[in-house]
């Protein structure tokens, strides 16, 4: 699943390319979108803005029409000059938005819905997101409160799974889950009831810092693999623990471990010495 920073970057690029422009062509292979487009055509509307919310990308058109997309594991938005050859096969195309000489193409997008402002408010999957680590309004105390409240109602939930739960905090994906837990010195398998407020604060603060540093303008080409948390410029040393099982911890030299976690069996990586497993009483 793409991390929130990938969606944020994609939304920013789409916004820069499309905002203020009139749609001159709209094409989709998705029946639900096509039927809305038949009733209330997208062509002729102006793209007002493009936003990321958690892992959702929202394209706002004039006349109260919003295209909501989620990339899951496979989807992506590409930008092209109109007429330019696509870097993915036509069979993977789901949505094409043409604005004169620029074209946004959504490939293999698994979830796409049209909304009005009103129906978007009622769309629980978007409106009930937790504090968005990449949102301008993100506040560490609010994120701590959201984590603590979730921990109270789910005392046995494991930290690693909670970090991926977009309804608790939004925007963290599987790579950053392990990196944030490492930097906060919290074992991803610890249950919420064992985690102190001070630790939750570290998690909430580091989540924002890591995600923001990966959307900084200088990291704009991070899709090519420059994503990092250690601050190292050396490509092979950019992450603390992710995909480093069997190698030495960069901080203490212990051997990094990996185990599948949660219903989605997502890989979690940790240092058993920096992040000891603290069991509940
Ligand atoms: Zn260590």
PDB file of N, CA, C and O and ligand atoms in Angstrom, residues 182 249-254 256 271-275, ligand 1:
ATOM      1  N   UNK A 182      10.526   2.135  15.505  1.00  0.00           N
ATOM      2  CA  UNK A 182      11.944   2.058  15.883  1.00  0.00           C
ATOM      3  C   UNK A 182      12.395   3.370  16.525  1.00  0.00           C
ATOM      4  O   UNK A 182      12.973   3.390  17.607  1.00  0.00           O
ATOM      5  N   UNK A 249      21.542  -3.672  13.929  1.00  0.00           N
ATOM      6  CA  UNK A 249      20.863  -2.415  14.244  1.00  0.00           C
ATOM      7  C   UNK A 249      21.859  -1.265  14.079  1.00  0.00           C
ATOM      8  O   UNK A 249      22.990  -1.354  14.552  1.00  0.00           O
ATOM      9  N   UNK A 250      21.440  -0.195  13.412  1.00  0.00           N
ATOM     10  CA  UNK A 250      22.347   0.937  13.169  1.00  0.00           C
ATOM     11  C   UNK A 250      22.656   1.681  14.470  1.00  0.00           C
ATOM     12  O   UNK A 250      23.573   2.481  14.523  1.00  0.00           O
ATOM     13  N   UNK A 251      21.855   1.432  15.512  1.00  0.00           N
ATOM     14  CA  UNK A 251      22.061   2.146  16.759  1.00  0.00           C
ATOM     15  C   UNK A 251      22.844   1.302  17.761  1.00  0.00           C
ATOM     16  O   UNK A 251      23.753   1.788  18.407  1.00  0.00           O
ATOM     17  N   UNK A 252      22.500   0.001  17.889  1.00  0.00           N
ATOM     18  CA  UNK A 252      23.098  -0.794  18.966  1.00  0.00           C
ATOM     19  C   UNK A 252      23.817  -2.055  18.491  1.00  0.00           C
ATOM     20  O   UNK A 252      24.501  -2.704  19.275  1.00  0.00           O
ATOM     21  N   UNK A 253      23.648  -2.443  17.250  1.00  0.00           N
ATOM     22  CA  UNK A 253      24.362  -3.614  16.743  1.00  0.00           C
ATOM     23  C   UNK A 253      23.640  -4.940  16.920  1.00  0.00           C
ATOM     24  O   UNK A 253      24.081  -5.964  16.393  1.00  0.00           O
ATOM     25  N   UNK A 254      22.513  -4.938  17.643  1.00  0.00           N
ATOM     26  CA  UNK A 254      21.732  -6.183  17.761  1.00  0.00           C
ATOM     27  C   UNK A 254      21.157  -6.549  16.390  1.00  0.00           C
ATOM     28  O   UNK A 254      21.167  -5.729  15.472  1.00  0.00           O
ATOM     29  N   UNK A 256      18.399  -7.210  13.686  1.00  0.00           N
ATOM     30  CA  UNK A 256      17.022  -6.792  13.384  1.00  0.00           C
ATOM     31  C   UNK A 256      16.165  -8.033  13.094  1.00  0.00           C
ATOM     32  O   UNK A 256      16.610  -8.953  12.406  1.00  0.00           O
ATOM     33  N   UNK A 271      14.198  -3.822  16.310  1.00  0.00           N
ATOM     34  CA  UNK A 271      15.421  -4.208  17.004  1.00  0.00           C
ATOM     35  C   UNK A 271      15.024  -4.693  18.390  1.00  0.00           C
ATOM     36  O   UNK A 271      14.448  -3.933  19.171  1.00  0.00           O
ATOM     37  N   UNK A 272      15.315  -5.959  18.716  1.00  0.00           N
ATOM     38  CA  UNK A 272      14.861  -6.510  19.998  1.00  0.00           C
ATOM     39  C   UNK A 272      15.529  -5.832  21.194  1.00  0.00           C
ATOM     40  O   UNK A 272      14.999  -5.904  22.313  1.00  0.00           O
ATOM     41  N   UNK A 273      16.646  -5.152  20.962  1.00  0.00           N
ATOM     42  CA  UNK A 273      17.329  -4.495  22.066  1.00  0.00           C
ATOM     43  C   UNK A 273      16.850  -3.049  22.250  1.00  0.00           C
ATOM     44  O   UNK A 273      16.556  -2.613  23.359  1.00  0.00           O
ATOM     45  N   UNK A 274      16.723  -2.293  21.152  1.00  0.00           N
ATOM     46  CA  UNK A 274      16.218  -0.911  21.239  1.00  0.00           C
ATOM     47  C   UNK A 274      14.721  -0.870  21.520  1.00  0.00           C
ATOM     48  O   UNK A 274      14.214   0.112  22.046  1.00  0.00           O
ATOM     49  N   UNK A 275      14.021  -1.943  21.098  1.00  0.00           N
ATOM     50  CA  UNK A 275      12.561  -1.958  21.237  1.00  0.00           C
ATOM     51  C   UNK A 275      12.122  -3.237  21.952  1.00  0.00           C
ATOM     52  O   UNK A 275      11.518  -4.120  21.341  1.00  0.00           O
TER      53      UNK A 275
HETATM   54 ZN1  LIG B   1      19.086  -1.572  18.387  1.00  0.00          ZN
END
